[in-house]
mmCIF file of C-alpha atoms in Angstrom:
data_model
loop_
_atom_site.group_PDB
_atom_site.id
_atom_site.type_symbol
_atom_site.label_atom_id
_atom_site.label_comp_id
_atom_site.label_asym_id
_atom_site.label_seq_id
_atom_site.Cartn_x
_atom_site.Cartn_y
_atom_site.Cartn_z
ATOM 1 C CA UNK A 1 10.163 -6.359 -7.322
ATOM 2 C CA UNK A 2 12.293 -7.940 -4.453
ATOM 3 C CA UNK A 3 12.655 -11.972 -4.288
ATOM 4 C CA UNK A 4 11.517 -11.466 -0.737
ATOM 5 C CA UNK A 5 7.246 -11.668 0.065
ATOM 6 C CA UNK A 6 7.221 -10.926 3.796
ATOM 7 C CA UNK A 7 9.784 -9.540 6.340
ATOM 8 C CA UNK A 8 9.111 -9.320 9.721
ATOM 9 C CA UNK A 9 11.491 -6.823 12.202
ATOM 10 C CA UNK A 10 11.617 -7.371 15.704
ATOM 11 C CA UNK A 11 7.831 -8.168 15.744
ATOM 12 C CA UNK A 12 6.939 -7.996 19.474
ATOM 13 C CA UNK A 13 3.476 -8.681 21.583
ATOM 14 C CA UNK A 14 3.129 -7.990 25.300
ATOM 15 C CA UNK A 15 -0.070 -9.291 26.901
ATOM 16 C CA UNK A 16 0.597 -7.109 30.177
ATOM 17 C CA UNK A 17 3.566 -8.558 31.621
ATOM 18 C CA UNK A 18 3.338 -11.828 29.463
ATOM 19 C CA UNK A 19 5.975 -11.651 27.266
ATOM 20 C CA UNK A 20 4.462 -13.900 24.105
ATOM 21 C CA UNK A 21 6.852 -12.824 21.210
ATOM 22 C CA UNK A 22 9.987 -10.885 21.303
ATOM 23 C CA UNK A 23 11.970 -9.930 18.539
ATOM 24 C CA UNK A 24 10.816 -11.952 15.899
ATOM 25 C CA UNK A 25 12.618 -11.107 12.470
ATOM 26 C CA UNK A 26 11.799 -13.395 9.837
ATOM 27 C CA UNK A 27 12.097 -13.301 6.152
ATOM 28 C CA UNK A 28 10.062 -15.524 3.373
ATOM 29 C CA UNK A 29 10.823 -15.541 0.080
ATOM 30 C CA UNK A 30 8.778 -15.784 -3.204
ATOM 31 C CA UNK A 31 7.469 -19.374 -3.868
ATOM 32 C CA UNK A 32 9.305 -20.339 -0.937
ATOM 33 C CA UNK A 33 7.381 -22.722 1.743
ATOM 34 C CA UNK A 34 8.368 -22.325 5.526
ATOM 35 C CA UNK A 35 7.460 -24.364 8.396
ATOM 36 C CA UNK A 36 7.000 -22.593 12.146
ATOM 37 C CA UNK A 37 7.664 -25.423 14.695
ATOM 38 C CA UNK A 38 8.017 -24.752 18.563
ATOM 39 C CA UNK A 39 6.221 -26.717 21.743
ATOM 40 C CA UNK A 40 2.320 -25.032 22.867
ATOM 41 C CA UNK A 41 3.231 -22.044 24.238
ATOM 42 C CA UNK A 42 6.336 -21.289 22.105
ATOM 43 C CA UNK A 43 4.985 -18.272 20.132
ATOM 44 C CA UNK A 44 3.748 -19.692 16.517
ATOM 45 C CA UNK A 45 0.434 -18.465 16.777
ATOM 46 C CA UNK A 46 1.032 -15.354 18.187
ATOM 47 C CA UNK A 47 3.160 -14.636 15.396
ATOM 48 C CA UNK A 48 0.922 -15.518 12.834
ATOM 49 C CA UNK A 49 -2.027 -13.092 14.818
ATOM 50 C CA UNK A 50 0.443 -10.055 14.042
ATOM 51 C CA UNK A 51 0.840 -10.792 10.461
ATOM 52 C CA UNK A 52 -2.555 -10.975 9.519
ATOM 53 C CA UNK A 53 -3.984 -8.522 11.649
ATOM 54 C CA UNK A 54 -6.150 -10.799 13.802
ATOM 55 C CA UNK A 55 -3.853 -8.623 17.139
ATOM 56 C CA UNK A 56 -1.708 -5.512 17.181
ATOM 57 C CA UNK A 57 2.470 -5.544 17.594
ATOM 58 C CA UNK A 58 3.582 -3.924 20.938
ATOM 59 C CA UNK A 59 6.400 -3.224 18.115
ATOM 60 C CA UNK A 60 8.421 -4.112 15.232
ATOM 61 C CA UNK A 61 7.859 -3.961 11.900
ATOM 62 C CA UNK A 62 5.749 -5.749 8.879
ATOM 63 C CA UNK A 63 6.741 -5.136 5.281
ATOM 64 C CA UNK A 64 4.668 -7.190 2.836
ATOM 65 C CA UNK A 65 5.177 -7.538 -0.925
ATOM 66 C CA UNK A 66 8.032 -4.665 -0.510
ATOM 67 C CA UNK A 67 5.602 -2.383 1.450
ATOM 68 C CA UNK A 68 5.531 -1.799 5.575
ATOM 69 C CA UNK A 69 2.023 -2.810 6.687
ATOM 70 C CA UNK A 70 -0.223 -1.955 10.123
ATOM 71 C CA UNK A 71 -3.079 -4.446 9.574
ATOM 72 C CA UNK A 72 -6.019 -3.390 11.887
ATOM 73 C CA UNK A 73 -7.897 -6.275 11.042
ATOM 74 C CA UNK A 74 -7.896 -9.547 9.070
ATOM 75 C CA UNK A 75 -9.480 -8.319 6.488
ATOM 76 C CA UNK A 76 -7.335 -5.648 5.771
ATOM 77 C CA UNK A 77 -4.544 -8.830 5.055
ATOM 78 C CA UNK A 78 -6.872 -10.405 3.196
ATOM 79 C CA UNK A 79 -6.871 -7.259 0.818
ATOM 80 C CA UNK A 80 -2.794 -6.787 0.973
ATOM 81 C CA UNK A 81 -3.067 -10.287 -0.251
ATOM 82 C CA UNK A 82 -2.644 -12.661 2.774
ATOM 83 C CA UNK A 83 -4.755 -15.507 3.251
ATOM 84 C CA UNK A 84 -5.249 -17.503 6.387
ATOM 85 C CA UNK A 85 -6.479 -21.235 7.154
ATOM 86 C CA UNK A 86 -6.788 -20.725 10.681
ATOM 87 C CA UNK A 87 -6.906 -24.065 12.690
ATOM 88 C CA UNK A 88 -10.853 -23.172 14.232
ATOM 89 C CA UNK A 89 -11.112 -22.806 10.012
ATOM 90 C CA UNK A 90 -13.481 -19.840 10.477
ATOM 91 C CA UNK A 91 -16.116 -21.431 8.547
ATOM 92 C CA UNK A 92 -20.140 -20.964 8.737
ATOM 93 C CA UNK A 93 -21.373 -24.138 9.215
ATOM 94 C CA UNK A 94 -25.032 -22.932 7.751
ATOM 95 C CA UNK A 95 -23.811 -21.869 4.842
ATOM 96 C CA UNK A 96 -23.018 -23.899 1.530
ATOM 97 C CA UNK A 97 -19.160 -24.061 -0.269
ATOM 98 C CA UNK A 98 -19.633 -20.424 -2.318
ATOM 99 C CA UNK A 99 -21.403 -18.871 0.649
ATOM 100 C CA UNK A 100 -18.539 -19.736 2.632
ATOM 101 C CA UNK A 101 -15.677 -18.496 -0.354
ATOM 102 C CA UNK A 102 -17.104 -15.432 -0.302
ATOM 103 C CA UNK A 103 -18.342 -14.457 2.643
ATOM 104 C CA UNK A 104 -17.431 -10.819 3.665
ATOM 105 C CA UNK A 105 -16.734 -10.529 -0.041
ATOM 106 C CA UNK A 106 -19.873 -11.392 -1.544
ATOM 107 C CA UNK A 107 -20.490 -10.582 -5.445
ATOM 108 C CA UNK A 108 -23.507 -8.755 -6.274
ATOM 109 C CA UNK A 109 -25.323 -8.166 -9.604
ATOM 110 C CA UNK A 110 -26.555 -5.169 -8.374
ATOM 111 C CA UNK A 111 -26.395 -3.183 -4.906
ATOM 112 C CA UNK A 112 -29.447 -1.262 -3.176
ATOM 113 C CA UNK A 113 -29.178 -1.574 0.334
ATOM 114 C CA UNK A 114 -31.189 -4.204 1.976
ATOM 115 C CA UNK A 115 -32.518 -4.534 -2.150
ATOM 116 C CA UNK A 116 -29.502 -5.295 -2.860
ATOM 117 C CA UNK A 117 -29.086 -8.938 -4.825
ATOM 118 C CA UNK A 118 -26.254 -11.405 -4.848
ATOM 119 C CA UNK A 119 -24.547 -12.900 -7.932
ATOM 120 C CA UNK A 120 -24.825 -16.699 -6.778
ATOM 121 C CA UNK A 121 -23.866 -17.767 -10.594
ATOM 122 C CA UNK A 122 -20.435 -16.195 -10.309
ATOM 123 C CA UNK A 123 -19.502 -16.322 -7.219
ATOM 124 C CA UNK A 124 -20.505 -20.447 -7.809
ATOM 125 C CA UNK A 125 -18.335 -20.449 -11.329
ATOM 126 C CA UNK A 126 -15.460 -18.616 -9.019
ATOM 127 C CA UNK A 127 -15.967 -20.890 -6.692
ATOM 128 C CA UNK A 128 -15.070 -24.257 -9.101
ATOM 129 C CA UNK A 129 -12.664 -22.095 -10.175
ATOM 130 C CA UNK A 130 -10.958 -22.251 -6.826
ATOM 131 C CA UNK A 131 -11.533 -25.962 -6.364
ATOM 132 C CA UNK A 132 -10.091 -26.582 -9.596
ATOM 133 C CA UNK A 133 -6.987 -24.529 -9.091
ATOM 134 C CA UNK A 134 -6.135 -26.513 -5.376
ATOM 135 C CA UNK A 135 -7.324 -29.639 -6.804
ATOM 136 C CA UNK A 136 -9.972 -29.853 -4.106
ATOM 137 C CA UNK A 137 -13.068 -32.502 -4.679
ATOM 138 C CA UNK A 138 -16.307 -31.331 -3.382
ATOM 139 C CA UNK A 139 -19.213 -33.617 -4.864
ATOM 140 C CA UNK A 140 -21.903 -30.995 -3.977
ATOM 141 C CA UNK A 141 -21.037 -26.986 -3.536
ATOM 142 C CA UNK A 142 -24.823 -26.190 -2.349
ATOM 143 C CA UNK A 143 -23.903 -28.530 0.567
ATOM 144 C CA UNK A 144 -23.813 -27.004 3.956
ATOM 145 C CA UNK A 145 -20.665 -26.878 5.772
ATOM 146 C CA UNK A 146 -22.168 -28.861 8.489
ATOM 147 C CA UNK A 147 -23.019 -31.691 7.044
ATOM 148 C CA UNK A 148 -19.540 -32.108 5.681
ATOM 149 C CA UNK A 149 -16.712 -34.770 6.426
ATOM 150 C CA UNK A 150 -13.710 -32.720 8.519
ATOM 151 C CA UNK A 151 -11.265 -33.163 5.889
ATOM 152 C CA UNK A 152 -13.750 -31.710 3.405
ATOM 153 C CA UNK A 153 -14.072 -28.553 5.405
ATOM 154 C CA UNK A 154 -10.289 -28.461 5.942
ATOM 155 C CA UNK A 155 -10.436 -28.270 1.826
ATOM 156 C CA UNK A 156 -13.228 -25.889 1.656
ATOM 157 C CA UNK A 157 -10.876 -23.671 3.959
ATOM 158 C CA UNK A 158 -8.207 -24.228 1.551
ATOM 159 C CA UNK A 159 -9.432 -23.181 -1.197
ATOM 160 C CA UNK A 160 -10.963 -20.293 -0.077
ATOM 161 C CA UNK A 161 -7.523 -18.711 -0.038
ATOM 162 C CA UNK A 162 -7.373 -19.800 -3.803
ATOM 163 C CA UNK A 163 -10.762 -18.151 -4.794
ATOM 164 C CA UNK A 164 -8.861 -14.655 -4.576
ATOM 165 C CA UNK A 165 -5.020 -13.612 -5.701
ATOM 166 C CA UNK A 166 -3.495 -14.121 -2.569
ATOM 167 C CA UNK A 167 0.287 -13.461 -2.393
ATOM 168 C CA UNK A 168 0.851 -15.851 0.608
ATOM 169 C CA UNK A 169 -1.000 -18.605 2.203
ATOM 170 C CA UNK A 170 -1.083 -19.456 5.829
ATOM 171 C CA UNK A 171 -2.059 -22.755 7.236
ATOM 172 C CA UNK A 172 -2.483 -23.022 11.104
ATOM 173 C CA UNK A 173 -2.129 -26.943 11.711
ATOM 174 C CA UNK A 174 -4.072 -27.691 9.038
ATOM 175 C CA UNK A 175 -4.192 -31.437 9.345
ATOM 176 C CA UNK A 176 -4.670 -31.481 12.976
ATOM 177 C CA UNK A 177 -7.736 -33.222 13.435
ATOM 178 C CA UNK A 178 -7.988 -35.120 10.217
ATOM 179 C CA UNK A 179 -7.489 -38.661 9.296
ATOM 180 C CA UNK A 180 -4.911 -40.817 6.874
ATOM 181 C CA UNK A 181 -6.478 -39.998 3.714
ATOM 182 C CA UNK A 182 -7.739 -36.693 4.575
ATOM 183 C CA UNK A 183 -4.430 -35.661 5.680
ATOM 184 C CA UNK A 184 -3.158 -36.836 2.690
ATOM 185 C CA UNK A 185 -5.908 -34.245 0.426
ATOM 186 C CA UNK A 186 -4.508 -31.350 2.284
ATOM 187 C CA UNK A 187 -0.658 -32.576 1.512
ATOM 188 C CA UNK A 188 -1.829 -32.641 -2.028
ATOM 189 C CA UNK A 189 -3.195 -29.140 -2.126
ATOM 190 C CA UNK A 190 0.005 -27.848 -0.486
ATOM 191 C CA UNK A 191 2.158 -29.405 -2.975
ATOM 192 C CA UNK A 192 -0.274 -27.948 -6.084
ATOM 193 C CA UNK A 193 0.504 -24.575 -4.072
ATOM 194 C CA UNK A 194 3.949 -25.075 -4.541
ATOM 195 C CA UNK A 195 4.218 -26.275 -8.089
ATOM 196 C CA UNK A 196 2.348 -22.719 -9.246
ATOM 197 C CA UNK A 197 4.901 -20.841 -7.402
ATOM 198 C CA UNK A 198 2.397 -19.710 -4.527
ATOM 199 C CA UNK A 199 5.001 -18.771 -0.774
ATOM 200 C CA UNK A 200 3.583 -20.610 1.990
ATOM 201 C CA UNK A 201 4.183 -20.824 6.191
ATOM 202 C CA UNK A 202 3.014 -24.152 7.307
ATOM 203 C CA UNK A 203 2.554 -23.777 11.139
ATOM 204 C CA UNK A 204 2.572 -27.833 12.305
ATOM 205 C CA UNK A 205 3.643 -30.305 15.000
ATOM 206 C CA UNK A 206 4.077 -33.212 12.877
ATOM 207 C CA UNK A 207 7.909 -33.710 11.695
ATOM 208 C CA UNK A 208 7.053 -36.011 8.700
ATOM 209 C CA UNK A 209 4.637 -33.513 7.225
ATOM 210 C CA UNK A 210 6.991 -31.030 7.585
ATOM 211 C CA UNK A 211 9.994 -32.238 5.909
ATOM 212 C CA UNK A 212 7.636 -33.600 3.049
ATOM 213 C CA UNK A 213 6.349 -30.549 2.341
ATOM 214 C CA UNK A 214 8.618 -27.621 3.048
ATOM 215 C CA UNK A 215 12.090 -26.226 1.724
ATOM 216 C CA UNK A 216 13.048 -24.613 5.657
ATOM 217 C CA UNK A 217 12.279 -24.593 9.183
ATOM 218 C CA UNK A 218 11.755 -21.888 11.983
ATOM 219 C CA UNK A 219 12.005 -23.157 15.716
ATOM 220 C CA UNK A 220 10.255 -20.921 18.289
ATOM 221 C CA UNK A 221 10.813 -21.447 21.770
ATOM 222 C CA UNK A 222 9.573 -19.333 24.711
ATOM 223 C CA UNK A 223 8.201 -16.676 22.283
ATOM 224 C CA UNK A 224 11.637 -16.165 20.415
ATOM 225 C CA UNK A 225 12.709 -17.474 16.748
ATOM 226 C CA UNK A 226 15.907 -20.061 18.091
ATOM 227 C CA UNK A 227 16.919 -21.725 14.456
ATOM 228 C CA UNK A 228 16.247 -21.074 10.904
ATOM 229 C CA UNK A 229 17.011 -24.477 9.284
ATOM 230 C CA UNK A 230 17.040 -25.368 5.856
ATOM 231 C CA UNK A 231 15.692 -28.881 5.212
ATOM 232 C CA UNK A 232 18.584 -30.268 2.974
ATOM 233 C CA UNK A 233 20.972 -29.675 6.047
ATOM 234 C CA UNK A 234 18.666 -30.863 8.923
ATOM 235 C CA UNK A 235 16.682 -33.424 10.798
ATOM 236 C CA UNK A 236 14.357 -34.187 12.745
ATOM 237 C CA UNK A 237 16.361 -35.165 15.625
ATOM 238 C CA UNK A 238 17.836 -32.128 15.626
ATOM 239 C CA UNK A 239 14.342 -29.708 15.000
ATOM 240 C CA UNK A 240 13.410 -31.560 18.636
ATOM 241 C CA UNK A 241 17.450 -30.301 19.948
ATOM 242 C CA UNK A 242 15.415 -26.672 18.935
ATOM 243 C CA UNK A 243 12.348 -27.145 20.350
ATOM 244 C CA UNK A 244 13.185 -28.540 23.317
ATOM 245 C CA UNK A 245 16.337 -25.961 24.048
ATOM 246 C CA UNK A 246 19.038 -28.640 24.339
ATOM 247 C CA UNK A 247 20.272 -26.235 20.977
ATOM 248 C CA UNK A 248 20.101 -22.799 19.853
ATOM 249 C CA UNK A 249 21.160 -21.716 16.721
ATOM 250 C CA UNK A 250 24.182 -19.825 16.838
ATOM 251 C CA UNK A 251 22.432 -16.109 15.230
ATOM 252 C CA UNK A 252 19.850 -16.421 18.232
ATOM 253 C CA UNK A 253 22.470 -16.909 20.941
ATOM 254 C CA UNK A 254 20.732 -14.292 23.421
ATOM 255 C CA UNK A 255 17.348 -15.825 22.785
ATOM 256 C CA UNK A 256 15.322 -17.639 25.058
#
């Protein structure tokens, strides 16, 4: 087993003649938490689309826990072990807390077809399990998502990548829309990830949360990786020099 959990090799997209990633090799290592930081536009999403399968490389290469990887879909990442809190959270708002853990992956006591019958006991014990594990607090589980706070569907997002063994986490500006406290949960939960040794990218805008939280730093700009900055030897001052192009780091030279 190699130290490193995902390596990404010239990872390219083309959107016609839109050039929205080019290049992009990036390496993450076990228990390791990465931030992606870069102005709208500069490529962080797109990236993140490859990895998990959500969109098709033009090219490059994807090896995941030490094998190379062609997700067709997100659910095929999901399987190889990558889960993904998206920033539209990809939540059913009709549906209560273990719906929403398991949907697509439902557990059944037995299947028939359209007889077939769901086992709402464990997927609900699997489900505390979850919220246990990313110290999430959700007073009622059979609540619908809907008529939940923001920051409490942030966490039920959260811990829906906790409900199955995933090898890395993704978080797409997770605290983007929340308040103080709220943000604060989600901190929490990304720190718990980190004390049980779980590899994180943090995709976010906001500096503070980022050197709080993370041990290094990958500036995109114009759809090309510029810096890869560990946080002991940076700062904020200069991650804006990155983002804004007044720097590039000195291995990206011919990027953007």
């Amino acid at each position: 087993m190699t130290d490193t959990i995902l390596e990404t090799r010239g990872l390219t997209k083309h959107y016609g003649g839109v050039h929205a990633l080019s290049d992009a090799s990036f390496t993450l290592r076990r228990g390791e938490h990465v931030a992606i930081m870069g102005d709208n536009g500069a490529g962080k999403s797109t990236f993140v689309r490859q990895i998990t399968g959500v969109e098709r490389p033009t090219r490059g290469q994807i090896i995941f826990d030490g094998v190379e990887h062609t997700f067709e879909s997100p659910i095929e990442a999901r399987e190889a072990g990558i889960e993904t809190v998206f920033q539209n959270l990809a939540l059913a708002d009709d549906l209560d807390v273990p719906s929403n853990l398991f949907l697509g992956r439902e557990k059944f006591r037995f299947r028939l077809g359209p007889f077939s019958i769901l086992d709402k006991k464990a997927m609900r014990e699997a489900s505390l399990q979850a919220l246990v594990k990313t110290g999430v607090k959700i007073p009622n589980l059979m609540n619908t998502i809907r008529n939940m706070s923001g920051g409490q569907r942030q966490c039920v997002a959260i811990a829906r990548t906790a409900a199955f063994k995933s090898k890395l986490v993704i978080m797409d500006e997770p605290t983007a829309a929340l308040g103080v406290q709220e943000t604060a949960q989600v901190e929490n939960i990304i720190r718990t990830l980190k004390e049980a040794g779980e590899p994180l990218i943090l995709i976010s805008h906001n500096m503070r949360q980022v050197f709080d939280l993370v041990d290094r730093v990958v500036v995109f700009r114009r759809g090309r990786i510029v810096a890869n900055l560990r946080k002991q030897e940076t700062s904020g001052e200069d991650v804006v020099s990155y983002i804004t192009g007044a720097k590039t780091g000195s291995e990206f030279e011919g990027a953007a």
